[in-house]
Amino acid sequence: MTKPPGKADDWWRGAVIYQVYPRSFQDTTGDGMGDLRGITRRLGHIASLGVDAIWLSPFFKSPMADMGYDVSDYCDVDPMFGTLADFDAMLAEAHRLGMKVVIDQVISHTSDQHPWFIESRASRDNPKADWYVWADPKRDGTAPNNWLSIFGGPGWEWDGVRKQYYMHNFLTSQPDLNFHNPDVQDALLKTVRFWLDRGVDGFRLDTVNFYFHDRKLRDNPPHEPDPEEIGLDAPDVNPYGMQSHRYDKTQPENIDFLKRFRALLDEYDGRMTVGEVGDGARSLKTVADYTSGGDKLNMCYTFDLLGPDFTAEHIRKCVQAFQRAVTDGWVCWAFSNHDVNRHVSRFIKGPEERERVAKLAITLLSTLRGSICLYQGEELGLTEAELAFEDLRDPYGIRFWPAFKGRDGCRTPMPWQHEEAHAGFSTAKPWLPVPEDHARHAVDTQEKIAGSVLNHYRATLAFRKAHDLLHDGDMAFVHSNQDILAFTREKGGEKLLFVFNLTREKAEFVPAKSLKLGEPVPVPGFGAKLKDGTIELDGLDMACVRV
């Protein structure tokens, strides 16, 4: 039975979470790659933003074929990042600064170097023979079905020792675990308990709807375009998007495992889960299934706002679709993460818009109902880095180059000091280059500028924290006479109207007669212009008014 949450247990609701990509945050050892001690060194910067928690991308022991998302030991730190003692020190310092720590759990698959897989592939009758998804070939020797890998090619790899295929949703070196085996679930939950006992506050569950597969291994049908589809499973250069992924993920058995996961977390105080759901047109239904009832995930995020659209129509469509589909769950909104092009590059129509769009985007994100996730470097207004093919490290990008350049452009090192070598990230050549444009917008440069993107982030997150209605108040859209995004947030007798003009043209918002405008509320970087009951907006502008 799920215990009712207390105030402390509910810290994640409306929280601001800052994602750290450890490999690119701060190097302290001079090997060109970030590490845990580097994160500890820079926690003061994160805390200065006013966030509630940090999320760390994987730092576990790994061959690094997919930059740590191929885990070979769930209960140890990879030497390139440091030691368990370094993790404990980082955790303690984050807690001292008042921030929670959320870590990535990549449990749909392991590395092929994980001891579990090494044993599983050794024979068909060893104790772990059924810990991964193995299947016999068809009579003609081809793969068991038509399932595809997100990273290109079939979702099956032939193994000569067992004379069987094993399933992999990503790289061939990332074999999928068999969640239909209860021993696999038990082993994974044991690794989760390891980190709970160390004091971590929550888990971001990578590809949370990928855990189970169809036992009958039925072929996926072709993808039929859905007019309600918002997020895509893969770029259009990837054949993965040509299938409807009915049988290789999002199976009904996943619900019961998520309940087991939640029951484990509920043995501890104040722990949380946020799931990554990539499920095409089904994403919102999946979020509803995974977050309803209070006995599974605390919240999820989808890919709905991680595309190229930054329009009133798109934002309204995404939020309203969530409101319709998820009646008692919770969402985490984000514009950027380690898997997509940086949102400033996606949203701007020219370099002169960089700063304006960066500021408007965080203001909009901060006023939506839900928790929000920020990705390192967006507080500097960083754009997507343009990299040469020889600089790429992402296997996804290397596989689909030049049609798709992969994810390295958003993973370049964090620029700390403009005048230092490699922008203060490392004393050695970094694993990915630091663009000069990024170095010019380094932290030390923006610290000195009152109206910088960095200082705007700090002021905006302080504004969010100062208004309790932005934490978990109700949200309702308001009809607009133009291409304007307008909504109210309300809680405890306070009601604010937020109006956003995401176009490049001047606009006027004329409220319905039932909506009585009060005094303007100053929002960092923006100011309402009221004239005769009308809100006047410049291009890429917003206003807040009491109603």
Coordinates of C-alpha atoms in Angstrom, one line a residue:
M1 CA 0.0 0.0 0.0
T2 CA 1.4 3.4 -1.0
K3 CA 1.8 5.8 1.9
P4 CA 0.4 9.3 1.5
P5 CA 3.0 11.8 0.6
G6 CA 4.0 14.5 3.1
K7 CA 5.2 18.0 2.2
A8 CA 8.9 16.9 2.2
D9 CA 8.1 13.8 0.1
D10 CA 6.4 16.1 -2.5
W11 CA 9.5 18.2 -3.2
W12 CA 9.6 17.2 -6.8
R13 CA 6.2 18.7 -7.6
G14 CA 6.9 22.0 -9.4
A15 CA 10.7 21.5 -8.9
V16 CA 13.4 23.0 -11.1
I17 CA 15.9 20.3 -12.0
Y18 CA 19.3 21.0 -13.6
Q19 CA 20.8 18.3 -15.8
V20 CA 24.5 17.7 -15.6
Y21 CA 26.3 15.8 -18.4
P22 CA 29.3 14.7 -16.3
R23 CA 31.7 14.1 -19.2
S24 CA 31.3 17.8 -20.3
F25 CA 30.9 19.7 -17.1
Q26 CA 34.3 20.2 -15.5
D27 CA 37.6 18.3 -15.7
T28 CA 39.8 18.3 -12.7
T29 CA 42.3 15.5 -13.7
G30 CA 43.6 16.9 -17.0
D31 CA 42.4 14.1 -19.2
G32 CA 40.0 16.2 -21.2
M33 CA 36.8 14.7 -19.7
G34 CA 34.7 15.9 -16.9
D35 CA 34.5 14.1 -13.6
L36 CA 32.6 14.0 -10.2
R37 CA 35.1 16.2 -8.5
G38 CA 34.5 18.8 -11.2
I39 CA 30.8 18.6 -10.5
T40 CA 31.4 19.2 -6.8
R41 CA 33.7 22.2 -7.7
R42 CA 30.9 23.8 -9.7
L43 CA 27.9 23.0 -7.5
G44 CA 27.9 26.6 -6.3
H45 CA 27.2 27.8 -9.9
I46 CA 24.2 25.5 -10.1
A47 CA 22.9 26.5 -6.7
S48 CA 23.2 30.2 -7.7
L49 CA 20.5 29.6 -10.3
G50 CA 18.0 28.7 -7.6
V51 CA 17.3 25.2 -8.8
D52 CA 15.9 22.5 -6.5
A53 CA 17.8 19.4 -7.8
I54 CA 20.5 18.2 -10.1
W55 CA 20.1 15.2 -12.5
L56 CA 23.4 13.4 -13.3
S57 CA 23.6 11.6 -16.6
P58 CA 25.4 8.2 -16.2
F59 CA 28.7 8.0 -14.4
F60 CA 28.6 4.2 -13.8
K61 CA 31.4 1.8 -14.9
S62 CA 31.1 1.4 -18.7
P63 CA 33.0 0.8 -21.9
M64 CA 31.5 4.1 -23.0
A65 CA 30.4 2.9 -26.4
D66 CA 27.3 5.1 -25.9
M67 CA 28.9 7.6 -23.5
G68 CA 27.9 5.7 -20.3
Y69 CA 24.4 4.6 -21.4
D70 CA 26.0 1.1 -21.7
V71 CA 26.5 0.1 -18.1
S72 CA 28.8 -2.7 -17.1
D73 CA 28.5 -2.2 -13.3
Y74 CA 25.4 -0.5 -11.8
C75 CA 27.0 -0.1 -8.4
D76 CA 30.4 1.5 -9.2
V77 CA 31.7 4.7 -10.6
D78 CA 33.7 4.5 -13.9
P79 CA 37.4 5.5 -13.2
M80 CA 37.2 8.3 -15.7
F81 CA 34.7 10.0 -13.4
G82 CA 36.4 9.2 -10.1
T83 CA 35.4 6.9 -7.2
L84 CA 32.4 6.1 -5.0
A85 CA 34.1 8.4 -2.4
D86 CA 34.0 11.2 -5.0
F87 CA 30.3 10.6 -5.5
D88 CA 29.6 10.6 -1.8
A89 CA 31.4 13.9 -1.4
M90 CA 29.5 15.4 -4.3
L91 CA 26.2 14.2 -2.9
A92 CA 27.0 15.7 0.6
E93 CA 28.0 19.0 -0.9
A94 CA 24.8 19.2 -3.0
H95 CA 22.7 18.5 0.1
R96 CA 24.6 21.1 2.0
L97 CA 23.7 23.6 -0.7
G98 CA 20.1 22.6 -0.4
M99 CA 19.8 20.7 -3.7
K100 CA 18.5 17.1 -4.2
V101 CA 20.5 14.7 -6.4
V102 CA 18.8 12.6 -9.1
I103 CA 20.7 9.9 -11.0
D104 CA 20.1 8.2 -14.3
Q105 CA 19.0 4.6 -14.2
V106 CA 19.6 2.9 -17.5
I107 CA 18.0 -0.5 -16.9
S108 CA 16.3 -1.4 -20.1
H109 CA 19.7 -2.8 -21.3
T110 CA 23.3 -3.2 -20.2
S111 CA 26.7 -3.2 -21.9
D112 CA 27.7 -6.4 -23.5
Q113 CA 30.7 -6.2 -21.1
H114 CA 28.4 -6.6 -18.1
P115 CA 29.1 -9.8 -16.2
W116 CA 25.4 -10.7 -16.5
F117 CA 25.6 -10.7 -20.3
I118 CA 29.0 -12.5 -20.4
E119 CA 27.4 -15.3 -18.5
S120 CA 24.1 -15.3 -20.4
R121 CA 25.8 -15.6 -23.8
A122 CA 28.1 -18.5 -22.6
S123 CA 25.4 -21.2 -23.0
R124 CA 21.7 -21.8 -23.2
D125 CA 21.5 -23.5 -19.8
N126 CA 23.5 -21.3 -17.4
P127 CA 21.8 -19.6 -14.5
K128 CA 21.6 -16.3 -16.4
A129 CA 20.7 -17.8 -19.8
D130 CA 17.3 -16.2 -19.8
W131 CA 18.4 -12.8 -18.4
Y132 CA 18.5 -11.2 -21.9
V133 CA 16.2 -11.5 -24.9
W134 CA 17.4 -14.4 -26.9
A135 CA 15.6 -15.9 -29.9
D136 CA 16.2 -18.5 -32.6
P137 CA 16.6 -17.4 -36.2
K138 CA 13.9 -18.0 -38.8
R139 CA 14.5 -21.1 -41.0
D140 CA 16.3 -19.0 -43.5
G141 CA 18.7 -17.7 -40.9
T142 CA 17.3 -14.2 -40.7
A143 CA 16.3 -12.3 -37.5
P144 CA 13.2 -13.5 -35.5
N145 CA 11.1 -10.5 -36.6
N146 CA 11.3 -7.0 -38.2
W147 CA 12.2 -5.0 -35.1
L148 CA 14.6 -2.2 -35.7
S149 CA 17.3 -0.5 -33.6
I150 CA 17.0 3.2 -32.9
F151 CA 20.7 3.5 -33.8
G152 CA 20.2 2.0 -37.2
G153 CA 19.8 -1.5 -38.7
P154 CA 18.0 -4.5 -37.3
G155 CA 17.1 -4.7 -33.6
W156 CA 18.8 -8.2 -33.4
E157 CA 22.4 -9.3 -33.4
W158 CA 23.6 -12.9 -34.1
D159 CA 25.7 -14.6 -31.5
G160 CA 27.8 -17.5 -32.7
V161 CA 28.3 -19.1 -29.3
R162 CA 24.6 -19.6 -28.5
K163 CA 23.6 -19.7 -32.2
Q164 CA 20.8 -17.4 -31.4
Y165 CA 20.0 -13.7 -31.9
Y166 CA 19.8 -11.3 -29.0
M167 CA 17.7 -8.1 -29.0
H168 CA 19.1 -4.6 -28.8
N169 CA 17.1 -1.4 -29.1
F170 CA 20.2 0.7 -29.4
L171 CA 23.8 -0.4 -30.2
T172 CA 24.7 -4.1 -30.8
S173 CA 26.8 -3.7 -27.7
Q174 CA 23.7 -2.7 -25.6
P175 CA 21.7 -6.0 -25.3
D176 CA 18.2 -5.7 -23.8
L177 CA 17.5 -7.3 -20.5
N178 CA 14.6 -9.8 -20.2
F179 CA 12.2 -8.2 -17.8
H180 CA 9.8 -11.1 -18.1
N181 CA 12.3 -12.9 -15.8
P182 CA 11.6 -12.0 -12.2
D183 CA 15.2 -12.6 -11.2
V184 CA 16.2 -9.7 -13.6
Q185 CA 13.8 -7.4 -11.9
D186 CA 15.1 -8.4 -8.4
A187 CA 18.7 -7.9 -9.5
L188 CA 18.0 -4.4 -10.9
L189 CA 16.0 -3.3 -7.9
K190 CA 18.9 -4.4 -5.7
T191 CA 21.1 -2.0 -7.6
V192 CA 18.5 0.8 -7.1
R193 CA 18.6 0.1 -3.3
F194 CA 22.4 0.5 -3.4
W195 CA 22.0 4.1 -4.4
L196 CA 19.0 4.8 -2.2
D197 CA 21.1 3.6 0.8
R198 CA 23.9 6.1 -0.3
G199 CA 21.3 8.9 0.0
V200 CA 20.3 9.8 -3.6
D201 CA 17.0 11.6 -3.8
G202 CA 15.6 10.2 -7.0
F203 CA 16.0 8.5 -10.3
R204 CA 15.6 9.6 -13.9
L205 CA 14.5 6.4 -15.7
D206 CA 16.0 6.2 -19.2
T207 CA 13.7 4.8 -21.9
V208 CA 11.2 3.8 -19.2
N209 CA 8.7 2.3 -21.7
F210 CA 11.3 0.0 -23.3
Y211 CA 11.6 -2.5 -20.4
F212 CA 9.3 -5.2 -21.7
H213 CA 9.0 -6.8 -25.1
D214 CA 6.2 -8.9 -26.6
R215 CA 6.7 -12.5 -25.6
K216 CA 5.4 -13.7 -29.0
L217 CA 7.9 -11.5 -30.9
R218 CA 5.3 -10.3 -33.3
D219 CA 6.3 -8.0 -36.2
N220 CA 5.7 -4.3 -35.8
P221 CA 3.2 -2.9 -38.3
P222 CA 4.1 0.0 -40.5
H223 CA 3.7 3.5 -39.0
E224 CA 0.5 5.2 -39.9
P225 CA 0.7 9.0 -39.5
D226 CA -1.5 10.3 -36.7
P227 CA -2.8 13.9 -36.8
E228 CA -2.5 14.1 -33.0
E229 CA 1.1 13.0 -33.1
I230 CA 3.5 15.6 -31.6
G231 CA 6.7 13.9 -30.6
L232 CA 8.7 11.7 -32.9
D233 CA 10.6 8.5 -32.0
A234 CA 13.5 9.3 -34.3
P235 CA 14.6 11.7 -37.0
D236 CA 13.0 11.2 -40.4
V237 CA 16.3 9.9 -41.9
N238 CA 16.0 6.9 -39.6
P239 CA 13.9 3.9 -40.7
Y240 CA 13.0 3.3 -37.1
G241 CA 10.2 5.9 -37.5
M242 CA 8.6 3.9 -40.3
Q243 CA 7.3 1.3 -37.8
S244 CA 4.5 1.6 -35.3
H245 CA 6.4 0.2 -32.2
R246 CA 3.5 -1.9 -30.9
Y247 CA 5.4 -4.9 -29.8
D248 CA 9.0 -4.0 -29.1
K249 CA 8.2 -1.5 -26.2
T250 CA 5.4 -0.1 -24.1
Q251 CA 4.0 -3.5 -23.1
P252 CA 1.3 -3.8 -20.4
E253 CA 3.6 -5.8 -18.0
N254 CA 5.6 -2.6 -17.5
I255 CA 3.0 -1.3 -15.1
D256 CA 3.5 -3.9 -12.5
F257 CA 7.3 -3.4 -12.6
L258 CA 6.9 0.3 -12.1
K259 CA 4.7 -0.5 -9.1
R260 CA 7.5 -2.6 -7.7
F261 CA 10.0 0.2 -8.3
R262 CA 7.7 2.7 -6.5
A263 CA 7.1 0.3 -3.6
L264 CA 10.9 0.2 -3.1
L265 CA 11.2 4.0 -3.1
D266 CA 8.4 4.3 -0.7
E267 CA 10.5 2.5 1.9
Y268 CA 12.5 5.7 2.0
D269 CA 11.5 9.3 2.7
G270 CA 11.3 12.0 0.0
R271 CA 12.5 9.9 -3.0
M272 CA 11.2 10.4 -6.5
T273 CA 11.2 9.1 -10.1
V274 CA 10.9 10.9 -13.4
G275 CA 10.5 8.7 -16.5
E276 CA 11.6 9.4 -20.1
V277 CA 8.8 8.4 -22.4
G278 CA 9.5 8.2 -26.2
D279 CA 6.4 6.7 -27.7
G280 CA 5.3 8.7 -30.7
A281 CA 1.5 9.3 -30.8
R282 CA 1.1 7.1 -27.7
S283 CA 3.4 9.1 -25.5
L284 CA 0.7 11.0 -23.5
K285 CA -1.4 7.8 -22.9
T286 CA 1.8 6.1 -21.7
V287 CA 2.5 9.0 -19.4
A288 CA -1.0 8.8 -18.0
D289 CA -0.7 5.0 -17.5
Y290 CA 2.7 5.4 -15.7
T291 CA 1.9 8.4 -13.4
S292 CA -1.7 7.8 -12.4
G293 CA -2.9 6.4 -9.1
G294 CA 0.1 7.5 -7.0
D295 CA 1.7 4.0 -7.1
K296 CA 4.0 4.2 -10.1
L297 CA 6.2 7.1 -11.3
N298 CA 6.0 10.5 -9.8
M299 CA 6.2 12.2 -13.2
C300 CA 7.4 11.8 -16.8
Y301 CA 8.6 13.9 -19.6
T302 CA 8.1 13.4 -23.3
F303 CA 9.7 14.7 -26.5
D304 CA 6.8 17.1 -27.2
L305 CA 8.7 20.3 -26.6
L306 CA 12.0 19.0 -27.9
G307 CA 11.3 19.7 -31.5
P308 CA 11.7 22.8 -33.8
D309 CA 8.3 24.5 -33.0
F310 CA 8.3 27.5 -30.7
T311 CA 4.8 28.8 -31.5
A312 CA 1.7 29.6 -29.5
E313 CA -0.2 27.0 -31.3
H314 CA 2.3 24.2 -30.6
I315 CA 2.8 25.1 -26.9
R316 CA -1.0 25.2 -26.4
K317 CA -1.5 22.0 -28.2
C318 CA 1.1 20.1 -26.2
V319 CA -0.1 21.4 -22.8
Q320 CA -3.8 20.9 -23.6
A321 CA -3.1 17.4 -24.9
F322 CA -1.3 16.6 -21.6
Q323 CA -4.2 18.1 -19.6
R324 CA -6.7 15.9 -21.4
A325 CA -4.7 12.7 -21.3
V326 CA -3.2 12.9 -17.8
T327 CA -5.8 13.8 -15.2
D328 CA -4.0 12.8 -12.0
G329 CA -0.3 12.6 -13.0
W330 CA 2.4 15.1 -13.3
V331 CA 4.7 16.3 -16.1
C332 CA 8.2 17.6 -16.3
W333 CA 8.7 20.1 -19.2
A334 CA 12.0 20.8 -20.9
F335 CA 13.2 22.5 -24.1
S336 CA 16.6 20.9 -24.2
N337 CA 18.6 17.8 -23.0
H338 CA 21.6 15.8 -24.0
D339 CA 19.8 14.1 -26.9
V340 CA 18.5 17.0 -29.0
N341 CA 19.8 20.1 -30.6
R342 CA 20.0 23.1 -28.2
H343 CA 16.7 24.9 -28.2
V344 CA 18.1 28.3 -28.9
S345 CA 19.3 27.0 -32.3
R346 CA 16.0 25.3 -32.9
F347 CA 13.9 28.4 -32.1
I348 CA 15.9 31.4 -33.5
K349 CA 15.5 32.7 -37.0
G350 CA 18.9 34.5 -36.9
P351 CA 21.9 35.0 -34.6
E352 CA 20.6 38.4 -33.4
E353 CA 17.7 36.6 -31.7
R354 CA 19.8 34.4 -29.5
E355 CA 19.6 36.3 -26.3
R356 CA 16.0 37.4 -26.7
V357 CA 14.8 33.8 -27.4
A358 CA 16.9 32.3 -24.6
K359 CA 15.3 34.7 -22.1
L360 CA 11.7 34.3 -23.4
A361 CA 12.0 30.5 -23.5
I362 CA 13.0 30.2 -19.8
T363 CA 10.3 32.7 -18.8
L364 CA 7.7 30.6 -20.7
L365 CA 9.0 27.3 -19.3
S366 CA 9.0 28.7 -15.7
T367 CA 5.3 29.7 -16.0
L368 CA 3.9 26.4 -17.2
R369 CA 2.2 24.0 -14.8
G370 CA 4.6 21.1 -14.0
S371 CA 8.1 20.6 -13.0
I372 CA 10.9 21.8 -15.3
C373 CA 14.2 20.5 -16.4
L374 CA 17.1 22.7 -17.5
Y375 CA 20.2 21.4 -19.4
Q376 CA 23.7 22.6 -18.6
G377 CA 24.7 25.5 -20.7
E378 CA 21.2 26.7 -21.6
E379 CA 21.5 29.3 -18.8
L380 CA 24.3 30.8 -21.0
G381 CA 22.1 30.8 -24.1
L382 CA 24.4 28.4 -25.8
T383 CA 23.6 27.4 -29.4
E384 CA 24.2 24.0 -31.0
A385 CA 27.9 23.5 -31.8
E386 CA 28.8 22.9 -35.4
L387 CA 31.3 20.0 -35.4
A388 CA 33.4 18.4 -38.2
F389 CA 32.8 14.7 -38.9
E390 CA 36.3 13.9 -37.5
D391 CA 35.3 15.4 -34.1
L392 CA 32.2 13.3 -33.7
R393 CA 32.0 10.8 -30.8
D394 CA 28.3 9.9 -30.9
P395 CA 27.7 6.5 -32.6
Y396 CA 24.3 7.7 -33.6
G397 CA 25.6 10.7 -35.5
I398 CA 28.5 8.7 -37.0
R399 CA 26.0 6.1 -38.3
F400 CA 23.6 8.6 -40.0
W401 CA 26.1 11.4 -41.0
P402 CA 25.6 13.7 -42.9
A403 CA 21.8 13.6 -42.9
F404 CA 21.7 13.5 -39.1
K405 CA 24.7 14.9 -37.2
G406 CA 23.9 13.2 -33.9
R407 CA 24.0 14.5 -30.4
D408 CA 27.5 15.8 -29.9
G409 CA 26.6 19.3 -30.9
C410 CA 24.7 19.7 -27.6
R411 CA 27.3 17.8 -25.5
T412 CA 30.3 20.1 -25.9
P413 CA 32.1 21.2 -22.7
M414 CA 30.7 23.8 -20.4
P415 CA 32.5 27.2 -20.9
W416 CA 33.5 28.6 -17.5
Q417 CA 36.2 31.2 -18.2
H418 CA 36.5 33.1 -21.5
E419 CA 40.2 33.8 -21.5
E420 CA 41.3 30.4 -20.2
A421 CA 42.4 27.5 -22.4
H422 CA 39.3 25.4 -23.5
A423 CA 37.1 28.0 -21.7
G424 CA 38.3 26.7 -18.3
F425 CA 36.8 23.3 -18.8
S426 CA 40.1 21.4 -18.9
T427 CA 43.8 22.0 -19.1
A428 CA 44.0 19.3 -21.8
K429 CA 42.3 18.9 -25.2
P430 CA 38.7 18.2 -24.4
W431 CA 36.9 15.1 -25.7
L432 CA 34.8 17.4 -27.8
P433 CA 36.0 20.9 -28.9
V434 CA 34.8 24.1 -27.2
P435 CA 33.5 26.5 -29.9
E436 CA 34.8 30.0 -29.7
D437 CA 31.2 31.3 -29.8
H438 CA 30.6 29.3 -26.6
A439 CA 33.8 30.6 -24.9
R440 CA 32.6 34.2 -25.6
H441 CA 29.5 33.5 -23.6
A442 CA 31.3 31.8 -20.7
V443 CA 30.1 32.0 -17.1
D444 CA 32.7 34.5 -16.0
T445 CA 31.7 36.9 -18.8
Q446 CA 28.0 36.8 -18.1
E447 CA 28.4 37.1 -14.4
K448 CA 29.5 40.7 -15.0
I449 CA 26.6 41.7 -17.2
A450 CA 23.4 42.6 -15.3
G451 CA 21.1 41.7 -18.3
S452 CA 22.9 38.6 -19.4
V453 CA 21.1 35.3 -20.1
L454 CA 22.7 33.8 -17.0
N455 CA 21.5 36.6 -14.7
H456 CA 18.1 36.4 -16.4
Y457 CA 17.8 32.7 -15.5
R458 CA 18.6 33.5 -11.9
A459 CA 16.0 36.3 -11.7
T460 CA 13.4 34.3 -13.5
L461 CA 13.7 31.2 -11.3
A462 CA 13.6 33.6 -8.3
F463 CA 10.3 35.0 -9.7
R464 CA 9.0 31.4 -10.1
K465 CA 9.9 30.6 -6.5
A466 CA 8.3 33.8 -5.2
H467 CA 4.9 33.0 -6.6
D468 CA 3.5 29.8 -5.1
L469 CA 0.9 29.5 -7.9
L470 CA 3.8 28.8 -10.3
H471 CA 4.7 25.9 -8.1
D472 CA 1.5 23.8 -8.4
G473 CA -1.3 26.2 -9.1
D474 CA -4.1 25.6 -11.6
M475 CA -3.5 26.5 -15.2
A476 CA -6.2 27.5 -17.8
F477 CA -5.8 28.8 -21.3
V478 CA -7.4 32.1 -22.4
H479 CA -8.8 32.7 -25.9
S480 CA -6.7 35.1 -27.9
N481 CA -7.7 37.3 -30.8
Q482 CA -4.3 36.8 -32.4
D483 CA -1.4 34.3 -32.5
I484 CA -0.8 34.8 -28.8
L485 CA -0.3 32.3 -26.0
A486 CA -2.4 33.4 -23.0
F487 CA -3.1 31.5 -19.8
T488 CA -3.8 32.0 -16.2
R489 CA -2.2 30.5 -13.1
E490 CA -4.2 30.5 -9.9
K491 CA -3.9 29.3 -6.3
G492 CA -5.0 30.5 -2.9
G493 CA -6.9 33.6 -4.1
E494 CA -4.1 34.8 -6.3
K495 CA -4.6 34.7 -10.1
L496 CA -2.1 35.9 -12.7
L497 CA -2.5 36.2 -16.5
F498 CA 0.6 35.4 -18.6
V499 CA 0.6 36.5 -22.3
F500 CA 3.3 35.5 -24.7
N501 CA 3.9 36.8 -28.2
L502 CA 6.2 34.2 -29.9
T503 CA 6.0 35.9 -33.3
R504 CA 8.4 38.6 -34.6
E505 CA 5.6 41.1 -35.1
K506 CA 4.0 43.5 -32.7
A507 CA 0.7 42.3 -31.3
E508 CA -2.2 43.3 -29.0
F509 CA -4.0 41.1 -26.6
V510 CA -7.7 42.1 -26.1
P511 CA -9.1 40.1 -23.2
A512 CA -12.7 38.9 -23.0
K513 CA -15.0 41.2 -21.0
S514 CA -15.2 38.6 -18.3
L515 CA -11.4 38.9 -17.7
K516 CA -10.8 42.0 -15.7
L517 CA -7.2 43.2 -15.9
G518 CA -5.6 44.5 -12.8
E519 CA -2.1 45.9 -12.3
P520 CA 0.9 44.7 -14.2
V521 CA 3.3 42.3 -12.4
P522 CA 6.9 43.0 -13.2
V523 CA 8.6 39.9 -14.8
P524 CA 12.4 39.9 -15.1
G525 CA 13.4 41.2 -18.5
F526 CA 9.9 42.0 -19.6
G527 CA 7.2 44.6 -18.8
A528 CA 3.5 44.8 -19.6
K529 CA 2.3 47.7 -21.6
L530 CA -1.4 48.3 -20.8
K531 CA -3.4 50.8 -22.8
D532 CA -7.2 51.1 -22.6
G533 CA -7.6 47.5 -21.4
T534 CA -5.3 46.1 -24.0
I535 CA -1.9 44.5 -23.5
E536 CA 0.6 45.7 -26.1
L537 CA 3.4 43.3 -27.0
D538 CA 6.5 43.7 -29.1
G539 CA 7.8 40.7 -31.1
L540 CA 9.2 37.9 -28.9
D541 CA 7.7 39.6 -25.8
M542 CA 5.5 38.7 -22.8
A543 CA 3.5 40.3 -20.1
C544 CA 2.0 39.4 -16.7
V545 CA -1.0 41.0 -15.2
R546 CA -3.2 40.3 -12.1
V547 CA -6.7 39.3 -12.9

